[in-house]
């Protein structure tokens, strides 16, 4: 059960958000730089979003889940998202919008959750604990048990999403 594995305090002390974007006007309203006054740049926009989150604090535990006087912190989180759009006028009232959105642009492996015994995202300390060795060695195949236990520890919810590309078309009227 996930609640037994994690003792998290779910409040980040610091969150910074920043957005930077630019949009070239359409052909009729254009008043930008002369070098960009051709059809390629009209209706083009680009935005980059950045978020920094200081790691989340969590209560450290000892084997068996007993809390002890200590608070750890998960790693800091960096998120970069990019959005590029291009509009094409269709008639007087309709616009065809092509867009590309890339989430987690630099494919950072952001860690959201850690195991409270070790402070690691992929190791809860059971396999290395000397008290666990007799239990592990009593299994039918201790090497297979260790391997399957390690596979069990790799929980996808501990991590942010990998890089995702989204391409689409929207009709605005």
Coordinates of N, CA and C in Angstrom, one line a residue, residues 84-90 93-100 167-173:
X84 N 4.3 26.1 -29.9 CA 4.5 26.9 -31.1 C 3.2 26.7 -31.9
X85 N 2.7 27.9 -32.4 CA 1.4 27.9 -33.1 C 1.6 28.7 -34.4
X86 N 0.8 28.4 -35.4 CA 0.8 29.1 -36.6 C -0.6 29.2 -37.1
X87 N -1.1 30.4 -37.3 CA -2.5 30.6 -37.8 C -2.5 30.9 -39.3
X88 N -3.5 30.4 -40.0 CA -3.8 30.6 -41.4 C -5.2 31.1 -41.5
X89 N -5.4 32.3 -42.1 CA -6.8 32.8 -42.3 C -7.5 32.0 -43.4
X90 N -8.7 31.7 -43.1 CA -9.6 31.0 -44.1 C -10.8 31.9 -44.2
X93 N -13.6 35.2 -41.4 CA -13.9 34.9 -40.0 C -13.3 33.6 -39.5
X94 N -12.7 32.8 -40.3 CA -12.2 31.5 -39.8 C -10.7 31.5 -39.8
X95 N -10.1 30.8 -38.9 CA -8.7 30.7 -38.8 C -8.4 29.2 -38.6
X96 N -7.4 28.7 -39.3 CA -6.9 27.3 -39.1 C -5.6 27.4 -38.3
X97 N -5.6 26.8 -37.1 CA -4.4 26.9 -36.2 C -3.7 25.6 -36.1
X98 N -2.4 25.6 -36.5 CA -1.6 24.4 -36.3 C -0.7 24.6 -35.1
X99 N -0.6 23.6 -34.3 CA 0.2 23.8 -33.0 C 1.1 22.6 -32.7
X100 N 2.1 22.9 -32.0 CA 3.1 21.8 -31.5 C 3.3 22.2 -30.1
X167 N 0.9 17.3 -31.5 CA 0.7 18.1 -32.7 C -0.8 18.1 -33.0
X168 N -1.3 19.2 -33.4 CA -2.7 19.3 -33.6 C -3.1 20.4 -34.6
X169 N -4.4 20.4 -34.9 CA -5.0 21.4 -35.8 C -6.3 21.8 -35.1
X170 N -6.5 23.1 -35.1 CA -7.8 23.6 -34.5 C -8.4 24.6 -35.5
X171 N -9.7 24.5 -35.7 CA -10.4 25.5 -36.5 C -11.1 26.5 -35.6
X172 N -10.8 27.7 -35.8 CA -11.4 28.8 -35.0 C -12.4 29.6 -35.9
X173 N -13.6 29.7 -35.5 CA -14.6 30.5 -36.4 C -15.5 31.3 -35.5

